[in-house]
XYZ file of C-alpha atoms in Angstrom:
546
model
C 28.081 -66.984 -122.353
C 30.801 -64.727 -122.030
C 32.541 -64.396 -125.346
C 36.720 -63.696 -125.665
C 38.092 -60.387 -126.318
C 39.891 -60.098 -129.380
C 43.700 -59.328 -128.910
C 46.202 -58.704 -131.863
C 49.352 -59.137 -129.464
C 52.905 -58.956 -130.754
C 55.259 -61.348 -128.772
C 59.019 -60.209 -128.467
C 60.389 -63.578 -126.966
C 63.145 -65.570 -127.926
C 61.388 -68.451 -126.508
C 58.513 -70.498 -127.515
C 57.473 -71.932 -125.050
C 57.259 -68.530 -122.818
C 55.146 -67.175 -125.649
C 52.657 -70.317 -125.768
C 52.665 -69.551 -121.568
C 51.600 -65.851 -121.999
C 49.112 -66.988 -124.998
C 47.614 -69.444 -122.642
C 47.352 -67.066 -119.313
C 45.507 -64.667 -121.482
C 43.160 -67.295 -123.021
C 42.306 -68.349 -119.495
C 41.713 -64.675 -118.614
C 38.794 -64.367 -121.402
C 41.205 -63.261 -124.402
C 41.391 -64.433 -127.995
C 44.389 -64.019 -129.072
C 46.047 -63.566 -132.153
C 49.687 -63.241 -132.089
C 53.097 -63.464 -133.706
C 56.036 -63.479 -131.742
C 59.774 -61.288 -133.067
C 62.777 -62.077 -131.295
C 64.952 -59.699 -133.363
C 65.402 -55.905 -133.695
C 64.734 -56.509 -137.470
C 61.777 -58.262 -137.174
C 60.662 -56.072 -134.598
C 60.213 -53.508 -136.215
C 59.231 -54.806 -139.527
C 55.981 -56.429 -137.411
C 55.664 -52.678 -135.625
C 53.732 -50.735 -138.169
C 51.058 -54.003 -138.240
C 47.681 -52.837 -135.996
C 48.265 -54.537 -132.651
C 46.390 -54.214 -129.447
C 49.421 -54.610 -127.118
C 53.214 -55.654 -127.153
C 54.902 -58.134 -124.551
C 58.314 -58.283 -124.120
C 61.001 -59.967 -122.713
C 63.297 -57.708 -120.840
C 66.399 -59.383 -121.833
C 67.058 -61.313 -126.026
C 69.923 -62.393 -127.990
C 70.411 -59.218 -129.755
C 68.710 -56.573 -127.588
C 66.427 -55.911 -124.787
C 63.035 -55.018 -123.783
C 63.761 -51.185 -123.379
C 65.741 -51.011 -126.490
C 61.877 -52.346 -128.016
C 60.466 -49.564 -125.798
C 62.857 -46.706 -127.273
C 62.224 -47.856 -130.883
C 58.585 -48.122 -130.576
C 58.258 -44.815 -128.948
C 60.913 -43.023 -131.924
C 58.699 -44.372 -134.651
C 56.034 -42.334 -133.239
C 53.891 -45.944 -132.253
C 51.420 -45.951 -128.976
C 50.803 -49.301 -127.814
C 50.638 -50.468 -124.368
C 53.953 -52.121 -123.850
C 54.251 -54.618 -120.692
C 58.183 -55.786 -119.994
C 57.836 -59.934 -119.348
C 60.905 -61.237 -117.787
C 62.119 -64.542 -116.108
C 64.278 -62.044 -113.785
C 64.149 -58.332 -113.618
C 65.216 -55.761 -110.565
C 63.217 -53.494 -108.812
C 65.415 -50.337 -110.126
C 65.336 -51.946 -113.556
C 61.405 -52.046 -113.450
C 60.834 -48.787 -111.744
C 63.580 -47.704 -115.009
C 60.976 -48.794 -117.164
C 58.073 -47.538 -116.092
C 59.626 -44.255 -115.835
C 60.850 -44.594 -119.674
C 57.452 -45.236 -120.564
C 56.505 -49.051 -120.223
C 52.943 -49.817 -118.792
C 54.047 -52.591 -116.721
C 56.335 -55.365 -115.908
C 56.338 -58.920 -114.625
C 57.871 -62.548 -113.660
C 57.576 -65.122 -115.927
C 56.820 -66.993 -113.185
C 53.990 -64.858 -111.708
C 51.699 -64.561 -114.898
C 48.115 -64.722 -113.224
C 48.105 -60.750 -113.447
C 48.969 -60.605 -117.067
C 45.774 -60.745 -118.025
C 45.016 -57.744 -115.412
C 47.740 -56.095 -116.741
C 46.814 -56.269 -120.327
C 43.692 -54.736 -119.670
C 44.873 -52.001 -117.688
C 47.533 -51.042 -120.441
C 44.439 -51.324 -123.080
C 42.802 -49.363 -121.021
C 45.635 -46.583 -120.685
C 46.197 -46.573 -124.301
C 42.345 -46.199 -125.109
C 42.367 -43.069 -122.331
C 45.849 -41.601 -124.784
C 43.856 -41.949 -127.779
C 40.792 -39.861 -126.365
C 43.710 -37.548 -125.092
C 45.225 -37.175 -128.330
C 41.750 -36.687 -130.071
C 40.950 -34.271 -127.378
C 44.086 -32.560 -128.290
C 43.425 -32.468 -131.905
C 40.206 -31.124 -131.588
C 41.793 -28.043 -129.751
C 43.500 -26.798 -132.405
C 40.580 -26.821 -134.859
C 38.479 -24.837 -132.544
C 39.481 -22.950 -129.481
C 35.814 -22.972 -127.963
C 36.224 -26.547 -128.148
C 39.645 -26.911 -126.540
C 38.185 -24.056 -124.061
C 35.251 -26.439 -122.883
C 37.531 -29.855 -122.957
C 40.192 -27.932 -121.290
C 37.776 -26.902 -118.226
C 35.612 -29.993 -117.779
C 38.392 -32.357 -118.358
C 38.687 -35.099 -115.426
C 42.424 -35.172 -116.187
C 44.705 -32.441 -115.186
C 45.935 -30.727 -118.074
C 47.854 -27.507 -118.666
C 49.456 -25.457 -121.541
C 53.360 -24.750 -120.830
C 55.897 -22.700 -122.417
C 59.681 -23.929 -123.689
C 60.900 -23.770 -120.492
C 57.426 -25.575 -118.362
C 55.397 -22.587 -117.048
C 52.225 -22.929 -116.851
C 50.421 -20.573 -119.351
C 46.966 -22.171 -118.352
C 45.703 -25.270 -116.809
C 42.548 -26.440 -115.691
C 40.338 -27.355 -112.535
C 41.095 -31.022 -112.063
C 45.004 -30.618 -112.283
C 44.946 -27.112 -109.420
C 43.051 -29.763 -107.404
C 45.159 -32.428 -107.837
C 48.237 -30.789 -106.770
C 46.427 -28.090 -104.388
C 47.316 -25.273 -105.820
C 45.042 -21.812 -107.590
C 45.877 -21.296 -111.214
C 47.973 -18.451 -110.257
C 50.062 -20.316 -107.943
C 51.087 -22.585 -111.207
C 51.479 -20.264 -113.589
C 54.426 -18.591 -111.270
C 56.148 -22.616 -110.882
C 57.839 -24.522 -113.626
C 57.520 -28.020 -114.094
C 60.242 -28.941 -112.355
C 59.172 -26.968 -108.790
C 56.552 -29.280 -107.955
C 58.235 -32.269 -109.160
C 60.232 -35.172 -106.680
C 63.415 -34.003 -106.329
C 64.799 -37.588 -107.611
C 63.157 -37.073 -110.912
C 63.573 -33.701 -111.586
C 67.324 -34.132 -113.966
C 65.566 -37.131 -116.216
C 62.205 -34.811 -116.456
C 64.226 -32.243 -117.503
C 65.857 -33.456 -120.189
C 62.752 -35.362 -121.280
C 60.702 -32.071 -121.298
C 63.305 -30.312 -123.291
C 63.132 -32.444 -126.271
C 59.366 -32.570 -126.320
C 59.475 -28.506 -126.094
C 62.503 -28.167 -128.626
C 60.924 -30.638 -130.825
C 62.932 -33.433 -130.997
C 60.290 -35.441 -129.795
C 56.538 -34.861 -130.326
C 55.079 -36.542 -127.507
C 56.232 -38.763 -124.434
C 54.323 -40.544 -121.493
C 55.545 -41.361 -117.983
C 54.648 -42.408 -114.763
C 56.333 -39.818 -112.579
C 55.995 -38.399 -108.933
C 54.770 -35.012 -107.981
C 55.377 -32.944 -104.429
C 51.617 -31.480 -103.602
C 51.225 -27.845 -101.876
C 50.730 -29.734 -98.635
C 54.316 -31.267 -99.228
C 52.331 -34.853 -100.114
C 53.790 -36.688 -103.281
C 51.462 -38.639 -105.853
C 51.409 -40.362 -108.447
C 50.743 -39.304 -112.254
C 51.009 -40.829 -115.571
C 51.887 -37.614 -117.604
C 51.604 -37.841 -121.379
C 53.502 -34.439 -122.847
C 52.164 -33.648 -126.783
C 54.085 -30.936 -128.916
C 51.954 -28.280 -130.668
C 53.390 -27.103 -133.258
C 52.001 -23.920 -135.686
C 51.289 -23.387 -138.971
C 54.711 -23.429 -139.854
C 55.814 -26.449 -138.264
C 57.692 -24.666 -135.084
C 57.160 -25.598 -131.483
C 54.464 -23.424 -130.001
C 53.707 -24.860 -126.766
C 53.502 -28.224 -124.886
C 49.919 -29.790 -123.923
C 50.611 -32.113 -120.426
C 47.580 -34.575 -119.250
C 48.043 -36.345 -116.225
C 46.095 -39.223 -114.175
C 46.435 -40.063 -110.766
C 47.696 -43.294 -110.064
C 48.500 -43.144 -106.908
C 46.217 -45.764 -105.397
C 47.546 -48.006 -108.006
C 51.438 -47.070 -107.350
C 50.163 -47.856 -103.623
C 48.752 -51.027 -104.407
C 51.938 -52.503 -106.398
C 53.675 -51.184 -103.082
C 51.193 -53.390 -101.190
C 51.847 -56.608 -103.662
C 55.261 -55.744 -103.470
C 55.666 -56.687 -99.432
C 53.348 -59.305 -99.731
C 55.543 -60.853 -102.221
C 58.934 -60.467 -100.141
C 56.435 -62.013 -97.541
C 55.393 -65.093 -99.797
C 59.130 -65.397 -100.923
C 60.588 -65.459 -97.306
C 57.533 -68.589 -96.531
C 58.785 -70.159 -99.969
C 62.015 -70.327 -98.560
C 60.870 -72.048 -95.873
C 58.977 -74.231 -97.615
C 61.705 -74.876 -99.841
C 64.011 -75.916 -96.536
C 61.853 -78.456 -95.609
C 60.951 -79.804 -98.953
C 64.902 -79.955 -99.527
C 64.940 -82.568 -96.748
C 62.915 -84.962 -98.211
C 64.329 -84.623 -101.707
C 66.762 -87.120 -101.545
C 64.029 -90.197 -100.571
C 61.279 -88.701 -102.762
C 64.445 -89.485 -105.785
C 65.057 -92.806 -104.527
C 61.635 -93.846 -104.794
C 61.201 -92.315 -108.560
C 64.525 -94.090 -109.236
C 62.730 -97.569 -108.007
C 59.366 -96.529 -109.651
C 61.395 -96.437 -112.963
C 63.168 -99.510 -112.363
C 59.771 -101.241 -111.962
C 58.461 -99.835 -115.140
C 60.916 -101.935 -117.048
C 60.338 -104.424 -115.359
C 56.858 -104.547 -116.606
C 58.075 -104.010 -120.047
C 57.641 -107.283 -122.303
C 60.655 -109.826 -121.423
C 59.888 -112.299 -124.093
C 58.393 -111.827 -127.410
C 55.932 -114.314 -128.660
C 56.516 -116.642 -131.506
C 54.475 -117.826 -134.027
C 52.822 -120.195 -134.337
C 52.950 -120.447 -130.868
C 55.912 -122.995 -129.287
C 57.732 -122.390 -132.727
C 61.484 -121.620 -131.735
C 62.626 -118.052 -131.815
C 64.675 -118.459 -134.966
C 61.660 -120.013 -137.167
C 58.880 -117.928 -135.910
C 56.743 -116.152 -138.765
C 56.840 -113.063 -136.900
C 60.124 -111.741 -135.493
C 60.209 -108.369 -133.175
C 62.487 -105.808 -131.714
C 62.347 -102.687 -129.790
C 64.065 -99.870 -127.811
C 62.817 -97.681 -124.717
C 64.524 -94.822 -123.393
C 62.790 -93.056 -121.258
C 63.663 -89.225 -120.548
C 63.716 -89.063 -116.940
C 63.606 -92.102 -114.587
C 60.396 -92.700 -115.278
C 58.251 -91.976 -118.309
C 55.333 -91.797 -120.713
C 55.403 -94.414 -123.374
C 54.630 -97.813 -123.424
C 54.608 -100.955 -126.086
C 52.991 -104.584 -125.830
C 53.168 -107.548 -128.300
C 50.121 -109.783 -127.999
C 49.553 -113.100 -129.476
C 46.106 -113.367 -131.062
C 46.568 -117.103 -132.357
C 48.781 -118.926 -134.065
C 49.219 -116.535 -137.261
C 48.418 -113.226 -135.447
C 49.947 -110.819 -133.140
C 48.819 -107.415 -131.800
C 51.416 -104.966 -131.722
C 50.757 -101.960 -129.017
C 52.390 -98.307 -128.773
C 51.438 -95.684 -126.804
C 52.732 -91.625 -125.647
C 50.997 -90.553 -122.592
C 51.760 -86.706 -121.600
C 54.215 -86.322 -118.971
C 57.326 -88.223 -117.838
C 56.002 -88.013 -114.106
C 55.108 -91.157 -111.834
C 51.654 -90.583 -112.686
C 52.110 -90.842 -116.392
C 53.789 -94.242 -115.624
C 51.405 -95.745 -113.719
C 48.906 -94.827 -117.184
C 51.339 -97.155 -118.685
C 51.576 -99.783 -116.175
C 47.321 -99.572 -116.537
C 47.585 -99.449 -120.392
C 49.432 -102.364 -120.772
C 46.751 -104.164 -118.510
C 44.111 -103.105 -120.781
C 45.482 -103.742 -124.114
C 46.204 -107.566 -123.190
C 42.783 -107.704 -121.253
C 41.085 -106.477 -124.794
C 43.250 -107.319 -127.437
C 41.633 -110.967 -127.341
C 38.075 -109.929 -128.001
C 38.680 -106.641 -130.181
C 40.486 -108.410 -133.175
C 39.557 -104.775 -135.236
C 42.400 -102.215 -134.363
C 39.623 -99.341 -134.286
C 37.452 -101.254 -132.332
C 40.443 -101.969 -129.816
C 41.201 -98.596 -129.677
C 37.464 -97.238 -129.293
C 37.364 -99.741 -126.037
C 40.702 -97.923 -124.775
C 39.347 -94.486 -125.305
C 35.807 -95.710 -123.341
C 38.075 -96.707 -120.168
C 40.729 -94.365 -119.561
C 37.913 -91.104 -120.187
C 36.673 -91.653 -116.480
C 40.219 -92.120 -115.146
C 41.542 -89.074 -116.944
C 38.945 -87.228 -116.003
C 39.485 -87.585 -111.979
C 43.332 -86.567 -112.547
C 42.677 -82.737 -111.976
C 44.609 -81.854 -115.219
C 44.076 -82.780 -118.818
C 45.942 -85.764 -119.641
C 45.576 -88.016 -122.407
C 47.967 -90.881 -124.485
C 48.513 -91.204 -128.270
C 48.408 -94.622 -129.610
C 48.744 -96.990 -132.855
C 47.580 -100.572 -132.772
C 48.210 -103.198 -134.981
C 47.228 -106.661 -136.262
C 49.930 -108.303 -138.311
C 47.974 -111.758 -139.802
C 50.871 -114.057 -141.526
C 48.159 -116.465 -142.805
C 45.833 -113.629 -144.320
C 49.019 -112.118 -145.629
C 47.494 -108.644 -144.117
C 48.020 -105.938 -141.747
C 45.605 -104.088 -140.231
C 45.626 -100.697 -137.777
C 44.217 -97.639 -136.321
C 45.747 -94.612 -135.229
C 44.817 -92.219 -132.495
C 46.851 -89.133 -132.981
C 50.000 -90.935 -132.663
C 52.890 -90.694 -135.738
C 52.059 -93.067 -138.681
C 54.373 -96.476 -138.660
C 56.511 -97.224 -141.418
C 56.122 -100.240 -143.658
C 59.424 -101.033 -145.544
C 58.931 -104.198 -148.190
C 62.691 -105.182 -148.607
C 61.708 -107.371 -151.681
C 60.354 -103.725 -153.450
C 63.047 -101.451 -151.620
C 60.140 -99.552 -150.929
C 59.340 -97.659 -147.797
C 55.722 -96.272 -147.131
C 54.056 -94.586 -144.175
C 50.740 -96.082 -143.492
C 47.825 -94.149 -144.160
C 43.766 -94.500 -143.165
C 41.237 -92.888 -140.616
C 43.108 -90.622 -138.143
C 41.111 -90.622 -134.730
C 41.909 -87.886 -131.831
C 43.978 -89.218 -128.850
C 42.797 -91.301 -126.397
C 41.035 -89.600 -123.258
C 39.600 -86.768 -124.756
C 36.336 -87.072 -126.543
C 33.837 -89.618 -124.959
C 32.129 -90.222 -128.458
C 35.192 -91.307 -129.983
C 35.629 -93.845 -132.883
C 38.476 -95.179 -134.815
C 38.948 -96.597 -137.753
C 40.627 -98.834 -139.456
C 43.155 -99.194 -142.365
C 44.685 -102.076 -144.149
C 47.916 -103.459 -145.931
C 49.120 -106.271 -147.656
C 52.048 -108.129 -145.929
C 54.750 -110.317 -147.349
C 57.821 -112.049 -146.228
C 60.664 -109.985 -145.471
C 58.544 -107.102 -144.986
C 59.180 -105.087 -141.790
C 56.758 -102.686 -140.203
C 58.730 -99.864 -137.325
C 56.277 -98.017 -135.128
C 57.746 -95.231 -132.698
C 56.657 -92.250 -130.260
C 57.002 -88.457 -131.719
C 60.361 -88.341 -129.161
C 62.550 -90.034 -131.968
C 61.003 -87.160 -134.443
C 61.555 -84.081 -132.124
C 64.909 -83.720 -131.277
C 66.819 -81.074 -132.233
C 70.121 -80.097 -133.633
C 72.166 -77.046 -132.808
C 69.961 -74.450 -134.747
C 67.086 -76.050 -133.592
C 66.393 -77.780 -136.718
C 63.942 -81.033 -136.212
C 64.883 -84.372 -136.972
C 61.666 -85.438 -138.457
C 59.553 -87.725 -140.185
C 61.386 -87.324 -143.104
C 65.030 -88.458 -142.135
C 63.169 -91.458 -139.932
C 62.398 -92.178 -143.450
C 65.337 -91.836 -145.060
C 67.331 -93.785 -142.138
C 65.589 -96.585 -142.669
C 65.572 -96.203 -146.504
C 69.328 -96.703 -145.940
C 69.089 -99.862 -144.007
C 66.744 -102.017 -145.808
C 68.702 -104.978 -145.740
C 69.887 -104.777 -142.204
C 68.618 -107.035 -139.623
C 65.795 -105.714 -137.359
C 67.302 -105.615 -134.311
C 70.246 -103.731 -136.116
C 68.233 -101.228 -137.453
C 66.914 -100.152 -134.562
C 69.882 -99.291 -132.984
C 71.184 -97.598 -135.810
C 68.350 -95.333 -136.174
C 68.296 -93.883 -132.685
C 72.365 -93.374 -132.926
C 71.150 -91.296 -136.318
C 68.898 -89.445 -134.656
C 71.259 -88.776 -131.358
C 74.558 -88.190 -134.124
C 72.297 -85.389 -136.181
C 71.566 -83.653 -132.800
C 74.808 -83.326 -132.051
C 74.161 -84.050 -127.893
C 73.397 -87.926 -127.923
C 70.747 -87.365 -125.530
C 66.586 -87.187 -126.265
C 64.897 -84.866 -124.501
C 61.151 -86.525 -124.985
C 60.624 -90.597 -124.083
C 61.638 -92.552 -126.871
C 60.307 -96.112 -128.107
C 60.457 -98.144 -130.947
C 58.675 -101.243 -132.338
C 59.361 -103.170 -134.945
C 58.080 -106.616 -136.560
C 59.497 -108.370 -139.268
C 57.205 -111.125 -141.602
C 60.295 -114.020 -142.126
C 57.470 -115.706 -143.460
C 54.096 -116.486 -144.281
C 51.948 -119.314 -142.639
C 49.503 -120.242 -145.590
């Protein structure tokens, strides 16, 4: 078994959701990662002198941008492979930062080479640290610079203030095809691309001068035989005993069959693009039916949604039944995820259902449709909540499991009993329901064996708590979409005002107080709208059948 690499990784996003993305595309690649994501300059580089393995960031935040992260890293004197992750970038802005340094860029929406990329960068960086301990070594000993200088596999040479060559070794006369004395009569900037040569000239003049003690690029050079290649050039200041610039150390890989390759990828993208586009043209003509039919699939998912509550005992009119119930569905989209059933177990009992299945898609409402199915098939012989629950988790496992994607449902069942004076449920990763006692003013979350959700571990079992009931009590169970919305600055609605909101509105009528909680919830966001499924349940005990 192949174990993961460890990665300390330092996210600069300004979303949360693109980091979990990247964390996830590296786990799948065979990293471990441990990360903490910036999205400020501040923060930045507060988090910078920390001992990562690599930085990601996005090429465009709030308050600055990916090669603004690139400049400060590189004037605090920090090495770390740096790879620019954006949701839109342009060629000349990529080749930009390459050229200033970065190890690599890409689209949010192409991540499958991340983990390619990360391990090239590591890679890089490892090959700069043997550089730089290389270069360290050569000024404790010159017979030991002497040998690393000639059997180097890197070219490297030893330049002046303004880039002669004053030496340089085997691999780099090679490289560009010419003898030693051939370079030591050019300057840096004679066997350069012309395109390059202004921006390597000022670069190499502040490394010389000493404004800068090292820089890395990826630059082009012009051969003897007129060919241009490829090189990632790292330039190191060496400075004597008295701290003045005494030469300049360059090292430089070929990396032309990788500069080649992105070429390659390049085309082949503008070729996938241009059949995307085509694909999209003939997708766009069945968009409007394939919305029709969602809008029709949603309209039959209410209508499968309880109509009529039942009363007890049973027959009893809806204005003297023991038990009395309300509840609210919005879903996100036209279709979605969560689901509720009321069951009548006899006369005195009543199974209350609620359920989150992941997505909003057609396929998470058909788990619904099937969900209801099962709980009223089961509910009858499975009077325990956890043994209910451990029945559920036996029959969706094989469904799930032929889905092609990980899907599972959160779920809290209940048994309200108004002759035993008792309620009884099990939860299975779902939020906790409330249980408000109007004659107390108290309001309480339940509490009591926490199973996983349903769908996910084959040798699951729930089980199962208990609470005393009493007239006028009211019990409200809801999916985490009521919890999760957000206001303005992002701040969650939470458990804890659900709480509160219904703290407030003890003595208002069930019904009532469901509507007034999701307008609290929709009023502290600010937008009115939820952008999860909502659903709420509620039963009220008007009295007890003893």
């Amino acid at each position: 078994m192949i174990m993961p690499i460890p990665l300390r990784l330092l996210i600069v996003e300004d979303c949360p959701a693109d980091a979990e993305l990247m964390v996830a595309e590296l786990k799948r690649t065979g990293f471990a990662p441990a990360w903490e994501r910036v999205e400020t300059e501040a923060d930045f580089l507060a988090q910078l002198p920390q001992p990562w393995d690599a930085i990601l960031c996005d090429y465009k935040l709030p308050q600055f941008d990916g090669l603004r992260a690139l400049y400060l890293m590189q004037s605090h004197g920090v090495d770390l492979p740096f790879i620019l992750v954006s949701g839109t970038i342009g060629e000349d802005v990529a080749v930009h930062a390459i050229q200033q340094g970065a190890d690599d860029y890409l689209l949010k929406d192409r991540l499958a080479r991340l983990g390619l990329a990360v391990t090239h960068a590591m890679d890089q960086k490892r090959l700069r640290d043997e550089q730089r301990r290389a270069l360290a070594a050569l000024q404790e000993s010159e017979a030991r610079f002497r040998a690393i200088f000639e059997k180097a596999a890197v070219g490297i040479a030893r330049m002046d203030a303004a880039g002669r060559h004053v030496e340089n070794n085997r691999a780099l006369q090679l490289w560009l095809g010419y003898e030693a004395a051939e370079l030591s009569r050019l300057t840096l900037e004679q066997y350069t691309h012309p395109d390059d040569v202004a921006s390597d000239r000022a670069i190499y003049a502040d490394v010389a001068s000493g404004r800068r003690d090292a820089y890395r690029m990826a630059k082009r050079y012009v051969c003897k035989d007129g060919q241009t290649r490829w090189g990632y050039l790292t330039l190191t200041l060496i400075r004597d005993a008295t701290g003045a610039p005494l030469h300049v150390i360059g090292m430089v890989q070929d990396i032309t069959e990788r500069k080649l390759a992105e070429e390659e990828l390049k085309s082949l993208n503008e070729a996938l693009e241009n059949r995307v586009t085509e694909r999209t043209r003939q997708l766009r003509d069945h968009t409007e039916q394939l919305q029709t039919d969602l809008l029709m699939a949603g309209e039959m998912q209410r209508a499968f949604l309880p109509q009529h509550d039942p009363t007890f005992p049973h027959g009893a009119p809806p204005e003297q039944s023991a038990l009395r119930f309300a509840h609210r569905f919005l879903p996100a989209g036209p279709v979605g995820g969560d689901l509720f059933n009321v069951v009548a177990l006899s006369d005195t009992a009543a199974g209350l259902f609620i359920g989150d299945v992941t997505g909003h898609d057609v396929r998470a409402a058909l788990v619904t449709a099937m969900l209801r199915t099962l709980v009223e098939d089961l509910a009858p012989s499975h009077r325990d909540p956890g043994a209910l629950l451990t029945a559920l988790n036996r029959k969706l496992l094989p469904v799930f499991q032929t889905t092609g994607s990980q899907m599972f449902t959160t779920a809290v069942y209940l048994v309200a009993d108004v002759a035993a004076g008792q309620l009884r449920y099990s939860c299975a990763g779902h939020p906790w329901p409330i249980h408000a006692s109007r004659r107390r003013g108290t309001v309480t979350r339940l509490a009591g064996p926490l199973g996983p959700a349903l769908g996910l571990l084959p040798e699951a079992q729930y089980g199962c708590g208990a609470a005393e009931l009493a007239a006028t009590d009211l019990v409200l169970a809801f999916t985490d979409g009521l919890c999760e919305i957000h206001d303005a600055s992002q701040q969650e609605y939470g458990e804890s005002r659900v709480f509160a909101a219904v703290q407030n509105r003890l003595r208002v009528p069930l019904d009532q107080l469901l509507d007034e909680l999701l307008v609290d919830a929709q009023q502290f966001a600010g937008s009115g709208r939820f952008a999860d499924d909502v659903c709420l349940l509620g039963v009220e005990v008007a009295r007890l059948l003893r």
